[in-house]
Structures are given as C-alpha cells and as structure tokens.
Amino acid sequence: MKYVSTRGGCAPVSSAEAIKLGLAGDGGLFVPDELPELSEELLKELCGVTYYKRVAKVLHMFLCDSYSYEELEECSRAAYTEVKFPGGAAPVAKLNDRLYVLELWHGPTAAFKDMALQIMPRLLSLALQKTGESLKALILAATSGDTGKAALEGYKDVPGTKIMVFYPAGGVSSMQKLQMATQEGENVFVQAVKGNFDDTQAGVKRIFSSEKIKSDLAGRGYMITSANSINWGRLAPQIAYYISAYCDLVATGDVKLGEEIYVTVPTGNFGNILAAYIAKRMGLPIRRLICASNSNRVLADFFESGVYDKNREFFLTISPSMDILVSSNLERLLWFVTGPEDTAGYMKSLAETGKYQITPELHYELCRDFIGLWCPEDETRAEIKSVWERYRYLCDTHTAVGLYCAENYLEGDGRGASGRKMLAVSTASAYKFASDVYFALTGVTAEGAEAIEKLSEYTKTPVPAPLCGLEQRKIRFDPQAAIEADGMDGAVLAFAV
Ligand SMILES: *Cc1c(COP(=O)(O)O)cnc(C)c1O
C-alpha cells in the first residue's frame, strides 16, 4: 500500500513518509491507495483480543509497508495503558435496547482526541527514524479546543520534537483555555490568535505551504509537521475504535456478528466520522453514518443539497469543537468517491469562491452512506437534561448534539421497524464543558472549578482526574496575549530556536 495525495499532484509515498509530512506537497491530504479488507473471520478474531491489540492489528493493515506488527503493538500497548485510560480506552455504554454510546473520553485530556494523539507521537518518532530524517520535528496545530490540549499531552517532552499550538482567542471554553494555559513540558508553546477557528486553521495551512518559512526552519534544524486530523497518523488509530466497539457489542450479545448498525458522530473537521466511513468501506457492518452538526450546519446542508457553501454566518456555540465552516477531512471523502481530478476541482472552487457543488450522481451515492442532521443550541441543552432524566446518563454538549440527531434518526426509522441499533459516539467528558452542562441540567450558572464541583454534587458522578485541581496549576501561557493571524509565521520562527 502506498499513500497518494487527494489532489493527485505528487508521487506516492510510504506510510512513514505520509505521517512525517502530514500534508502532501500539492496541498492535498494523504490517503491510502487501496483499502484493506476486514473479513468476518478477522472481525471474529479481533473480538477475542484486548483494545491495544485491536488497534495494533488495524494499524498494521494500513502501515505494514513501513512498520512491523511488533512495533505497532509496542506503540499501542504504551499508548493505551490503564494509567492513561482508567477503566478502558473505548468502552460502550448501553442507554436502551437500540441506543449505545461509544465513550472516547477516558484519556488524559477527557476528550476523544486522546485516542489518536496518545499513539501518534510514537508513530511519528518511528517515522523520523525510518525515513532517515536528520531534522527535528516541529509540530504545528490549530485547535478549536480539544486537539491542542491532547496534542500537547501526547508530544510533551517527546525527544526530537517541539510542539506549538494555536487556538482562536474567542473560540474555546474557559476550561479548555485553562487546560492549555497550564500545559507542562519543556518543548511546548501555546499561542492564542485573534479571530475564529477557520482563521487559525488557515494560518497554519499557510505556514505549511510556505517554502520560505520551511527553508528558514530547516536552517534552524527543524521540519514542520502537523498534529491536526489532516495527518494520516491521526486518522488511522481512529478507525480502530469503531471496529473495537462493534466487537464489544458482539461480545455482549447485543449485536450478532454481521448485523448492520447505525453510527452517529458529532462532527467538526470530519476526521472522526471519516474514520467510521473507512471502517465501513473495509467491511465493518455499518448501514449508515449520521453526521451530526451544531448550528454551524454546513455539513448537514451539504448532505441535504450537494452544495458545500462556507459563505454563511459563523456561530459560537456551546459545542465549540464543532464550530467549523471548513471541514478539512471532507476532502478525503470526496477523493474516496470520485478520485483526484474532481477533488482538486472542488477544492479549487472552495478556495476561490468558498463553495462547490457535487454532481447529482455523486450526491446520490453519498446519501446512501451518510445523512447530515443538526441540533440547535436550545435542543442541545434540552437533550442533556432529557438524557440525564431518562437514563441517568451524563453527557457533554458535543455528545448531546450527536444523541439528539441519533434519537431523531431512530424515531424516523419506522420506530424500530428495522430494529437496527445505533452507536452514538461520545467525544468529551461532561466535565470538560461543566458550565454549560450544569446550566442545561439546572438552569443555574456556574463557571470553571465551581461548575465542575457543582456538577459532581448534583449528579453524584466523579470528576475525571485530569480535570481536578486545574485552577491551582501555574499559568504558563497567557490567554490574554492573543496575536493577529498574520503574525503566526513570526511566532513559529521565534519558537524554533
Ligand atoms: C474534535 C472534536 C469533535 C469533532 O471531531 P472531528 O473529527 O473534527 O469531526 C467533536 N467533539 C469533540 C469534543 C471534539 O474534541
């Protein structure tokens, strides 16, 4: 298997090179030129092994050109330990006979990005060795909240790397800000940027495509690479947890091997749901993917109309990690269903006019696999309360967007006529968004540490360890010191010393 660019403008590379480079030279994203097959036999075999082995086996299917199985198992074992993921890495909770929740927030930062970012630095370290790289890796990331913290935790004090994270000053929660401002590690830097997530992400993309900055950095001994979900090393580990969840449902007898299920994913940059799509294409029995958006419903409109149009009002919502108007990984989906020429055309149109329209045939094809739904702000709060009241299940704002869409979809699905079960993905701990969750439950406002404490008292549920005592930690990176987006280049050069 080789990795090619979604825009078809560069020669194929190995998996180690794809992980090292992050973004393809023509501005496209790396994709595997074929998809491995997940046979029923293999699925059965995976049902019988622990999480880290499931991950290793799935990763090996994609990375075996560069990595040995033993290396991948060692990376995976070290990433998903009981210490880092107490109680298991990707457990499935049952709400009722048709509705299940895949909890992806038991890691060090209490959000799903840990699932990939605990293992990705290990894959990158090996990739640097395997490709004979003499430069050190400078990881650059744009974050709307959770990626940044998870990347910082994953890369902190990893030898041969430095990491710099940019976030939109007005676009992350106070808890996310505090988590990043207090980040530890000798090789890290966190920088607030004026504007919204798309401005920040565009800034990082600009740096990645600037030959001038890249050669300046090389002169200082660094090469830049990304920790964003545009890096294949982020995406590949995410495929594993869909397969793992399915195995768990089989193991408990809730699903028969081969039985098709629905999957709902609260979506922002389209990375998480793309991993589910790839699992489906490999052969995991998924009937349909429900792409759940908040009020920034550019994806719901896209799946409805076949037109992707980012020229619209941007909303700051209570699910900030999904406040995105340009979902980068959608480009990979387009490549999977059309190929490089059309994809390059759509991306050109997006860059020039902010929109593109896919053909009716393509739209029809996508609608067989996807439906895009969205959840307004008030309904998000109502869902948190209603899920708590009906199931005594505590969910965060992003998960609530997903659950609302999942429940609506099931309801429209002939009230169980198909009997098909729904796996809804939970992407963050409720404590990460304690203030909004507590308000949704009680109508009472509380901020920061107080909100966490009150939420725990009210629901009698424990606070995840990584979110305890944050207010007592030292602020290392001042959230007030936001820079302009066009000053990001300079900030990178200043850090690369
Ligand atoms: C990143 C994130 C999302 C969106 O995931 P994508 O892969 O960008 O679609 C949803 N919820 C939470 C809590 C996140 O951190």
Short mmCIF file of C-alpha atoms and ligand atoms in Angstrom, two decimals:
data_model
loop_
_atom_site.label_atom_id
_atom_site.label_comp_id
_atom_site.label_asym_id
_atom_site.label_seq_id
_atom_site.Cartn_x
_atom_site.Cartn_y
_atom_site.Cartn_z
CA MET A 1 0.00 0.00 0.00
CA LYS A 2 1.20 3.49 -0.87
CA TYR A 3 -0.10 6.89 0.15
CA VAL A 4 -1.19 9.36 -2.51
CA SER A 5 -2.43 12.95 -2.43
CA THR A 6 -6.17 13.62 -2.69
CA ARG A 7 -5.29 16.16 -5.40
CA GLY A 8 -3.11 13.79 -7.39
CA GLY A 9 -0.23 16.25 -7.69
CA CYS A 10 2.65 14.29 -6.11
CA ALA A 11 4.34 10.92 -6.31
CA PRO A 12 3.11 8.19 -3.94
CA VAL A 13 4.93 7.91 -0.60
CA SER A 14 5.29 5.30 2.14
CA SER A 15 3.12 5.38 5.25
CA ALA A 16 6.10 6.57 7.33
CA GLU A 17 6.62 9.48 4.92
CA ALA A 18 2.92 10.33 4.93
CA ILE A 19 2.96 10.50 8.73
CA LYS A 20 6.17 12.52 8.77
CA LEU A 21 4.98 15.05 6.17
CA GLY A 22 1.40 15.50 7.42
CA LEU A 23 0.21 17.35 4.32
CA ALA A 24 1.00 16.41 0.71
CA GLY A 25 3.19 18.79 -1.32
CA ASP A 26 0.31 19.84 -3.61
CA GLY A 27 -1.82 20.96 -0.65
CA GLY A 28 -3.85 17.74 -0.67
CA LEU A 29 -4.21 15.16 2.08
CA PHE A 30 -2.61 11.73 2.10
CA VAL A 31 -4.89 8.74 1.52
CA PRO A 32 -4.09 5.03 1.16
CA ASP A 33 -4.29 3.99 -2.50
CA GLU A 34 -6.28 0.89 -1.55
CA LEU A 35 -8.35 -0.16 1.45
CA PRO A 36 -7.58 -3.34 3.36
CA GLU A 37 -10.41 -5.79 3.79
CA LEU A 38 -11.92 -6.59 7.16
CA SER A 39 -13.22 -10.11 6.70
CA GLU A 40 -15.75 -11.63 9.07
CA GLU A 41 -13.05 -14.04 10.16
CA LEU A 42 -10.71 -11.21 11.11
CA LEU A 43 -13.53 -9.39 12.86
CA LYS A 44 -14.21 -12.52 14.89
CA GLU A 45 -10.54 -12.76 15.77
CA LEU A 46 -10.49 -9.11 16.90
CA CYS A 47 -13.47 -9.77 19.17
CA GLY A 48 -11.24 -12.03 21.24
CA VAL A 49 -8.38 -9.62 21.95
CA THR A 50 -7.84 -6.53 24.11
CA TYR A 51 -8.10 -2.95 22.89
CA TYR A 52 -4.43 -2.29 22.28
CA LYS A 53 -4.11 -5.42 20.17
CA ARG A 54 -7.17 -4.46 18.15
CA VAL A 55 -5.50 -1.11 17.43
CA ALA A 56 -2.20 -2.76 16.52
CA LYS A 57 -3.86 -5.15 14.11
CA VAL A 58 -5.90 -2.44 12.42
CA LEU A 59 -2.88 -0.11 12.18
CA HIS A 60 -0.80 -2.90 10.71
CA MET A 61 -3.27 -3.23 7.86
CA PHE A 62 -2.55 0.40 6.90
CA LEU A 63 1.07 0.87 7.90
CA CYS A 64 2.69 -2.50 7.20
CA ASP A 65 4.81 -1.12 4.36
CA SER A 66 6.92 0.79 6.93
CA TYR A 67 6.13 -0.60 10.40
CA SER A 68 6.39 -4.13 11.77
CA TYR A 69 3.48 -5.60 13.71
CA GLU A 70 5.69 -5.77 16.80
CA GLU A 71 6.49 -2.06 16.59
CA LEU A 72 2.84 -1.16 16.27
CA GLU A 73 1.84 -3.41 19.15
CA GLU A 74 4.50 -1.79 21.30
CA CYS A 75 3.28 1.73 20.38
CA SER A 76 -0.29 0.75 21.08
CA ARG A 77 0.45 -1.00 24.37
CA ALA A 78 2.35 2.05 25.63
CA ALA A 79 -0.38 4.46 24.45
CA TYR A 80 -3.50 2.83 25.87
CA THR A 81 -2.39 1.89 29.38
CA GLU A 82 -4.70 1.59 32.34
CA VAL A 83 -2.91 4.57 33.90
CA LYS A 84 -3.70 6.82 30.92
CA PHE A 85 -7.14 5.38 30.21
CA PRO A 86 -8.54 4.22 33.55
CA GLY A 87 -11.39 1.80 33.05
CA GLY A 88 -10.56 1.07 29.40
CA ALA A 89 -9.85 3.15 26.31
CA ALA A 90 -13.13 2.94 24.37
CA PRO A 91 -15.96 1.43 26.44
CA VAL A 92 -19.52 1.16 25.14
CA ALA A 93 -22.45 2.17 27.40
CA LYS A 94 -26.00 1.00 26.77
CA LEU A 95 -28.83 3.53 27.10
CA ASN A 96 -31.65 1.35 25.81
CA ASP A 97 -32.22 -1.62 23.52
CA ARG A 98 -31.37 0.36 20.41
CA LEU A 99 -29.11 3.13 21.62
CA TYR A 100 -25.48 2.68 22.66
CA VAL A 101 -22.76 5.21 23.41
CA LEU A 102 -19.11 4.77 22.49
CA GLU A 103 -17.20 6.75 25.13
CA LEU A 104 -13.97 8.15 23.73
CA TRP A 105 -13.03 10.47 26.57
CA HIS A 106 -11.33 8.30 29.18
CA GLY A 107 -7.84 9.54 28.26
CA PRO A 108 -5.51 12.20 29.72
CA THR A 109 -7.45 15.25 28.46
CA ALA A 110 -11.00 13.90 28.74
CA ALA A 111 -11.83 14.27 25.02
CA PHE A 112 -11.66 11.91 22.06
CA LYS A 113 -8.56 13.44 20.51
CA ASP A 114 -6.50 11.46 23.04
CA MET A 115 -7.47 8.27 21.23
CA ALA A 116 -5.21 9.24 18.34
CA LEU A 117 -2.83 11.68 19.97
CA GLN A 118 -1.54 9.30 22.59
CA ILE A 119 -0.23 7.00 19.87
CA MET A 120 0.56 9.42 17.03
CA PRO A 121 3.82 10.84 18.55
CA ARG A 122 5.15 7.29 18.80
CA LEU A 123 4.30 6.65 15.16
CA LEU A 124 5.98 9.93 14.19
CA SER A 125 9.15 9.20 16.18
CA LEU A 126 9.48 5.88 14.35
CA ALA A 127 8.66 7.57 11.03
CA LEU A 128 11.57 10.01 11.50
CA GLN A 129 13.97 7.10 12.09
CA LYS A 130 12.59 5.05 9.24
CA THR A 131 12.93 7.88 6.73
CA GLY A 132 16.46 8.78 7.89
CA GLU A 133 15.40 12.28 8.91
CA SER A 134 18.13 14.40 10.47
CA LEU A 135 15.95 17.42 11.29
CA LYS A 136 13.89 17.66 14.46
CA ALA A 137 10.11 17.69 14.13
CA LEU A 138 8.25 20.90 14.95
CA ILE A 139 4.59 20.02 15.35
CA LEU A 140 2.16 22.82 14.50
CA ALA A 141 -1.50 22.56 15.32
CA ALA A 142 -4.57 24.74 15.02
CA THR A 143 -7.22 23.85 17.53
CA SER A 144 -10.77 24.83 18.36
CA GLY A 145 -10.14 23.44 21.81
CA ASP A 146 -9.55 19.77 22.32
CA THR A 147 -6.91 18.91 19.72
CA GLY A 148 -4.45 21.37 21.16
CA LYS A 149 -4.51 20.03 24.67
CA ALA A 150 -4.48 16.42 23.51
CA ALA A 151 -1.54 17.09 21.15
CA LEU A 152 0.36 18.91 23.90
CA GLU A 153 -0.15 15.95 26.25
CA GLY A 154 0.85 13.49 23.54
CA TYR A 155 4.03 15.29 22.49
CA LYS A 156 5.23 16.88 25.72
CA ASP A 157 8.87 16.00 26.35
CA VAL A 158 8.98 13.56 23.42
CA PRO A 159 12.67 13.65 22.36
CA GLY A 160 13.39 15.15 18.94
CA THR A 161 10.15 17.15 18.85
CA LYS A 162 8.78 20.57 19.70
CA ILE A 163 5.11 21.43 19.62
CA MET A 164 3.34 24.75 19.08
CA VAL A 165 -0.41 25.05 19.37
CA PHE A 166 -2.55 27.95 18.14
CA TYR A 167 -6.13 28.49 19.24
CA PRO A 168 -8.77 31.14 18.44
CA ALA A 169 -8.94 33.51 21.42
CA GLY A 170 -12.73 33.71 21.40
CA GLY A 171 -13.46 30.18 20.26
CA VAL A 172 -12.62 27.81 23.11
CA SER A 173 -14.21 27.21 26.52
CA SER A 174 -12.71 28.66 29.70
CA MET A 175 -11.83 25.13 30.78
CA GLN A 176 -10.07 24.37 27.50
CA LYS A 177 -8.17 27.64 27.81
CA LEU A 178 -7.11 26.82 31.34
CA GLN A 179 -6.02 23.33 30.32
CA MET A 180 -3.77 24.75 27.62
CA ALA A 181 -2.53 27.75 29.60
CA THR A 182 -1.26 25.41 32.34
CA GLN A 183 0.37 22.90 29.99
CA GLU A 184 3.60 21.41 31.25
CA GLY A 185 6.61 20.23 29.25
CA GLU A 186 9.89 21.80 28.11
CA ASN A 187 9.20 21.53 24.37
CA VAL A 188 5.74 23.13 24.20
CA PHE A 189 4.29 26.55 23.31
CA VAL A 190 0.66 27.69 23.29
CA GLN A 191 -0.50 30.83 21.43
CA ALA A 192 -3.92 32.50 21.30
CA VAL A 193 -4.87 34.04 17.92
CA LYS A 194 -7.44 36.77 17.21
CA GLY A 195 -10.36 35.57 15.09
CA ASN A 196 -12.22 32.26 14.78
CA PHE A 197 -11.07 28.67 14.23
CA ASP A 198 -11.05 28.94 10.46
CA ASP A 199 -8.71 31.96 10.62
CA THR A 200 -6.38 30.00 12.88
CA GLN A 201 -6.51 26.88 10.73
CA ALA A 202 -5.93 28.94 7.58
CA GLY A 203 -2.87 30.49 9.28
CA VAL A 204 -1.38 27.08 9.98
CA LYS A 205 -2.12 25.89 6.45
CA ARG A 206 -0.40 29.00 5.09
CA ILE A 207 2.73 28.20 7.08
CA PHE A 208 2.69 24.62 5.80
CA SER A 209 2.54 25.78 2.20
CA SER A 210 5.22 28.49 2.52
CA GLU A 211 8.57 27.36 1.07
CA LYS A 212 10.20 30.44 2.58
CA ILE A 213 9.27 29.55 6.17
CA LYS A 214 10.10 25.90 5.60
CA SER A 215 13.62 26.70 4.41
CA ASP A 216 14.13 29.18 7.28
CA LEU A 217 13.12 26.45 9.69
CA ALA A 218 15.32 23.84 8.02
CA GLY A 219 18.24 26.24 8.52
CA ARG A 220 17.46 26.14 12.22
CA GLY A 221 17.31 22.33 12.27
CA TYR A 222 13.54 21.86 12.10
CA MET A 223 10.96 20.43 9.76
CA ILE A 224 7.30 21.19 10.37
CA THR A 225 4.58 18.60 10.58
CA SER A 226 1.00 18.64 11.74
CA ALA A 227 -0.92 17.08 14.59
CA ASN A 228 -4.26 18.10 13.08
CA SER A 229 -6.59 15.44 11.83
CA ILE A 230 -5.27 16.13 8.34
CA ASN A 231 -2.33 13.86 9.29
CA TRP A 232 -2.95 10.22 8.38
CA GLY A 233 -1.30 9.21 11.66
CA ARG A 234 -4.24 10.84 13.42
CA LEU A 235 -6.86 9.18 11.33
CA ALA A 236 -5.64 5.60 11.25
CA PRO A 237 -5.89 4.95 15.02
CA GLN A 238 -9.47 6.26 14.95
CA ILE A 239 -10.59 3.53 12.58
CA ALA A 240 -9.74 1.00 15.26
CA TYR A 241 -12.27 2.12 17.86
CA TYR A 242 -15.24 1.66 15.56
CA ILE A 243 -14.14 -1.89 14.93
CA SER A 244 -13.48 -2.35 18.63
CA ALA A 245 -16.93 -1.04 19.61
CA TYR A 246 -18.57 -3.40 17.16
CA CYS A 247 -16.59 -6.28 18.67
CA ASP A 248 -17.74 -5.24 22.14
CA LEU A 249 -21.38 -5.23 21.01
CA VAL A 250 -20.89 -8.72 19.60
CA ALA A 251 -19.18 -9.89 22.79
CA THR A 252 -22.10 -8.74 24.97
CA GLY A 253 -24.59 -10.37 22.61
CA ASP A 254 -26.24 -7.03 21.77
CA VAL A 255 -25.32 -7.44 18.11
CA LYS A 256 -24.89 -10.62 16.09
CA LEU A 257 -21.69 -10.86 14.06
CA GLY A 258 -22.50 -9.43 10.64
CA GLU A 259 -25.57 -7.45 11.82
CA GLU A 260 -25.63 -3.91 10.46
CA ILE A 261 -25.73 -0.96 12.84
CA TYR A 262 -26.03 2.83 12.53
CA VAL A 263 -23.30 5.13 13.75
CA THR A 264 -23.73 8.79 14.76
CA VAL A 265 -20.73 11.08 15.06
CA PRO A 266 -20.74 14.66 16.41
CA THR A 267 -18.72 16.23 13.64
CA GLY A 268 -16.46 19.24 13.13
CA ASN A 269 -13.44 18.71 10.92
CA PHE A 270 -14.89 15.42 9.60
CA GLY A 271 -11.97 13.32 10.89
CA ASN A 272 -13.82 11.12 13.34
CA ILE A 273 -16.69 10.29 11.01
CA LEU A 274 -14.30 9.70 8.11
CA ALA A 275 -12.61 7.00 10.22
CA ALA A 276 -16.04 5.38 10.65
CA TYR A 277 -16.61 5.59 6.90
CA ILE A 278 -13.29 3.89 6.22
CA ALA A 279 -14.19 1.14 8.71
CA LYS A 280 -17.45 0.72 6.79
CA ARG A 281 -15.65 0.57 3.45
CA MET A 282 -13.30 -2.07 4.89
CA GLY A 283 -16.31 -4.21 5.67
CA LEU A 284 -17.48 -3.28 9.17
CA PRO A 285 -21.26 -3.80 9.12
CA ILE A 286 -22.41 -0.19 9.31
CA ARG A 287 -25.62 0.61 7.49
CA ARG A 288 -25.42 4.35 7.62
CA LEU A 289 -23.43 7.19 9.16
CA ILE A 290 -25.27 10.06 10.78
CA CYS A 291 -23.17 13.20 10.57
CA ALA A 292 -24.30 15.42 13.47
CA SER A 293 -23.64 19.17 13.39
CA ASN A 294 -24.45 22.07 15.70
CA SER A 295 -25.81 25.41 14.41
CA ASN A 296 -22.79 25.62 12.10
CA ARG A 297 -24.59 23.18 9.89
CA VAL A 298 -22.58 23.46 6.70
CA LEU A 299 -22.24 19.65 6.57
CA ALA A 300 -25.94 18.97 7.17
CA ASP A 301 -26.72 21.34 4.31
CA PHE A 302 -24.08 19.68 2.14
CA PHE A 303 -25.52 16.20 2.58
CA GLU A 304 -29.00 17.58 2.04
CA SER A 305 -28.30 19.63 -1.09
CA GLY A 306 -24.99 18.53 -2.58
CA VAL A 307 -23.70 22.08 -2.23
CA TYR A 308 -20.89 22.89 0.17
CA ASP A 309 -21.04 26.57 0.99
CA LYS A 310 -18.99 28.17 3.72
CA ASN A 311 -20.27 31.66 2.90
CA ARG A 312 -22.59 31.95 5.85
CA GLU A 313 -22.85 33.28 9.36
CA PHE A 314 -20.48 31.66 11.83
CA PHE A 315 -21.90 30.83 15.27
CA LEU A 316 -20.07 30.38 18.55
CA THR A 317 -21.92 27.51 20.21
CA ILE A 318 -21.76 25.51 23.43
CA SER A 319 -20.13 22.71 21.41
CA PRO A 320 -17.08 24.75 20.30
CA SER A 321 -15.06 21.81 18.97
CA MET A 322 -17.64 21.57 16.20
CA ASP A 323 -17.70 25.29 15.35
CA ILE A 324 -16.14 24.82 11.94
CA LEU A 325 -17.07 26.01 8.47
CA VAL A 326 -14.34 24.24 6.51
CA SER A 327 -14.23 20.56 7.39
CA SER A 328 -10.79 19.56 6.09
CA ASN A 329 -11.30 15.81 6.03
CA LEU A 330 -14.29 16.04 3.74
CA GLU A 331 -11.66 16.29 1.04
CA ARG A 332 -10.68 12.70 1.77
CA LEU A 333 -14.28 11.55 1.44
CA LEU A 334 -14.54 13.28 -1.94
CA TRP A 335 -11.38 11.51 -3.05
CA PHE A 336 -12.72 8.12 -1.98
CA VAL A 337 -15.88 8.60 -4.03
CA THR A 338 -14.53 10.50 -7.05
CA GLY A 339 -10.73 10.49 -7.38
CA PRO A 340 -8.05 13.19 -7.54
CA GLU A 341 -9.21 15.23 -10.52
CA ASP A 342 -12.69 16.05 -9.27
CA THR A 343 -11.43 16.50 -5.73
CA ALA A 344 -8.79 19.01 -6.87
CA GLY A 345 -11.52 20.85 -8.80
CA TYR A 346 -13.86 21.04 -5.81
CA MET A 347 -11.04 22.25 -3.56
CA LYS A 348 -10.04 24.90 -6.10
CA SER A 349 -13.60 26.12 -6.21
CA LEU A 350 -13.76 26.13 -2.41
CA ALA A 351 -10.56 28.18 -2.22
CA GLU A 352 -11.74 30.66 -4.87
CA THR A 353 -15.44 31.06 -4.13
CA GLY A 354 -15.96 29.41 -0.75
CA LYS A 355 -18.28 26.82 -2.26
CA TYR A 356 -18.64 23.89 -4.62
CA GLN A 357 -21.41 21.69 -5.92
CA ILE A 358 -21.04 17.95 -6.44
CA THR A 359 -22.78 16.13 -9.30
CA PRO A 360 -26.28 14.68 -8.70
CA GLU A 361 -24.86 11.15 -9.19
CA LEU A 362 -22.23 11.73 -6.57
CA HIS A 363 -24.75 13.30 -4.22
CA TYR A 364 -26.99 10.28 -4.61
CA GLU A 365 -24.10 7.97 -3.86
CA LEU A 366 -23.11 9.86 -0.71
CA CYS A 367 -26.68 9.82 0.57
CA ARG A 368 -26.65 6.03 0.62
CA ASP A 369 -23.90 6.09 3.24
CA PHE A 370 -24.49 9.40 5.02
CA ILE A 371 -27.20 11.60 6.36
CA GLY A 372 -26.43 15.02 7.80
CA LEU A 373 -28.56 16.22 10.72
CA TRP A 374 -28.11 19.14 13.06
CA CYS A 375 -29.10 20.25 16.52
CA PRO A 376 -29.89 23.87 17.56
CA GLU A 377 -28.49 25.28 20.82
CA ASP A 378 -31.68 25.05 22.89
CA GLU A 379 -32.23 21.47 21.80
CA THR A 380 -28.66 20.63 22.79
CA ARG A 381 -29.35 21.79 26.34
CA ALA A 382 -32.72 20.05 26.39
CA GLU A 383 -31.09 16.81 25.22
CA ILE A 384 -28.52 16.91 28.03
CA LYS A 385 -31.32 17.24 30.57
CA SER A 386 -33.58 14.70 28.94
CA VAL A 387 -30.84 12.07 28.59
CA TRP A 388 -29.97 12.58 32.24
CA GLU A 389 -33.61 12.27 33.31
CA ARG A 390 -34.42 9.24 31.18
CA TYR A 391 -31.19 7.27 31.54
CA ARG A 392 -29.24 8.91 34.37
CA TYR A 393 -26.56 9.26 31.72
CA LEU A 394 -24.42 12.38 31.87
CA CYS A 395 -23.23 13.71 28.52
CA ASP A 396 -21.35 16.76 27.32
CA THR A 397 -22.59 19.32 24.81
CA HIS A 398 -20.96 17.69 21.74
CA THR A 399 -22.26 14.25 22.64
CA ALA A 400 -25.70 15.80 23.17
CA VAL A 401 -25.70 17.12 19.59
CA GLY A 402 -24.98 13.57 18.45
CA LEU A 403 -27.56 11.95 20.71
CA TYR A 404 -30.25 14.38 19.60
CA CYS A 405 -29.57 13.53 15.94
CA ALA A 406 -29.27 9.81 16.71
CA GLU A 407 -32.59 9.71 18.55
CA ASN A 408 -34.32 11.71 15.84
CA TYR A 409 -32.97 9.36 13.22
CA LEU A 410 -34.12 6.28 15.11
CA GLU A 411 -37.55 7.79 15.54
CA GLY A 412 -37.86 8.45 11.83
CA ASP A 413 -36.62 4.94 11.16
CA GLY A 414 -40.05 3.33 11.39
CA ARG A 415 -39.95 3.09 15.18
CA GLY A 416 -37.80 0.03 15.22
CA ALA A 417 -39.22 -1.49 12.06
CA SER A 418 -35.66 -2.24 11.01
CA GLY A 419 -34.69 -2.93 14.62
CA ARG A 420 -31.25 -1.65 13.73
CA LYS A 421 -29.13 -0.45 16.60
CA MET A 422 -27.42 2.88 16.92
CA LEU A 423 -23.92 3.50 18.19
CA ALA A 424 -23.65 7.19 19.11
CA VAL A 425 -20.15 8.50 19.66
CA SER A 426 -19.41 10.47 22.82
CA THR A 427 -16.50 12.79 22.21
CA ALA A 428 -15.90 14.53 25.54
CA SER A 429 -16.49 14.17 29.24
CA ALA A 430 -19.35 16.33 30.53
CA TYR A 431 -16.85 17.80 32.99
CA LYS A 432 -14.88 19.35 30.18
CA PHE A 433 -17.91 21.53 29.47
CA ALA A 434 -19.18 21.58 33.05
CA SER A 435 -20.53 25.11 32.98
CA ASP A 436 -22.86 24.55 30.02
CA VAL A 437 -23.83 21.05 31.15
CA TYR A 438 -24.65 22.24 34.67
CA PHE A 439 -26.72 25.08 33.26
CA ALA A 440 -28.56 22.68 30.95
CA LEU A 441 -29.44 20.44 33.90
CA THR A 442 -30.35 23.06 36.49
CA GLY A 443 -30.77 26.46 34.80
CA VAL A 444 -28.14 27.77 37.22
CA THR A 445 -24.92 29.39 36.03
CA ALA A 446 -21.50 28.45 37.40
CA GLU A 447 -18.01 28.83 35.94
CA GLY A 448 -14.72 26.96 35.95
CA ALA A 449 -13.84 24.87 39.01
CA GLU A 450 -17.08 25.77 40.74
CA ALA A 451 -19.10 24.35 37.83
CA ILE A 452 -17.15 21.12 38.00
CA GLU A 453 -17.74 20.79 41.72
CA LYS A 454 -21.45 21.58 41.42
CA LEU A 455 -21.95 19.20 38.54
CA SER A 456 -20.37 16.41 40.52
CA GLU A 457 -22.54 17.17 43.56
CA TYR A 458 -25.71 17.38 41.50
CA THR A 459 -25.19 14.19 39.51
CA LYS A 460 -23.18 12.29 42.13
CA THR A 461 -20.70 11.32 39.44
CA PRO A 462 -16.90 11.51 39.81
CA VAL A 463 -14.75 14.24 38.19
CA PRO A 464 -12.18 12.74 35.77
CA ALA A 465 -8.71 13.01 37.29
CA PRO A 466 -7.23 15.23 34.52
CA LEU A 467 -9.78 17.96 35.29
CA CYS A 468 -9.18 18.04 39.05
CA GLY A 469 -7.31 20.94 40.59
CA LEU A 470 -6.71 22.85 37.32
CA GLU A 471 -7.20 26.24 38.95
CA GLN A 472 -4.29 25.61 41.29
CA ARG A 473 -1.84 24.97 38.46
CA LYS A 474 0.56 27.62 37.24
CA ILE A 475 -0.42 29.65 34.14
CA ARG A 476 2.47 29.30 31.70
CA PHE A 477 0.89 30.74 28.53
CA ASP A 478 -1.17 33.91 28.95
CA PRO A 479 -4.54 33.56 27.17
CA GLN A 480 -4.82 37.39 27.02
CA ALA A 481 -1.73 37.73 24.81
CA ALA A 482 -3.53 36.97 21.52
CA ILE A 483 -1.71 37.77 18.27
CA GLU A 484 -3.08 38.56 14.78
CA ALA A 485 -3.41 35.58 12.41
CA ASP A 486 -0.80 37.09 10.08
CA GLY A 487 1.67 37.17 12.94
CA MET A 488 1.63 33.38 13.26
CA ASP A 489 4.63 32.90 10.96
CA GLY A 490 6.77 35.11 13.14
CA ALA A 491 5.67 33.30 16.28
CA VAL A 492 6.73 29.97 14.79
CA LEU A 493 10.16 31.28 13.82
CA ALA A 494 10.63 32.75 17.29
CA PHE A 495 9.85 29.40 18.89
CA ALA A 496 12.13 27.35 16.60
CA VAL A 497 15.44 28.13 18.25
C1 LIG B 1 -12.68 17.42 17.77
C2 LIG B 1 -13.99 17.20 18.41
C3 LIG B 1 -15.14 16.94 17.66
C4 LIG B 1 -15.13 16.94 16.15
O1 LIG B 1 -14.39 15.88 15.61
P1 LIG B 1 -13.90 15.95 14.09
O2 LIG B 1 -13.02 14.76 13.92
O3 LIG B 1 -13.14 17.23 13.95
O4 LIG B 1 -15.11 15.91 13.25
C5 LIG B 1 -16.32 16.69 18.33
N1 LIG B 1 -16.38 16.72 19.68
C6 LIG B 1 -15.29 16.98 20.43
C7 LIG B 1 -15.44 17.04 21.91
C8 LIG B 1 -14.06 17.22 19.83
O5 LIG B 1 -12.99 17.48 20.59
#
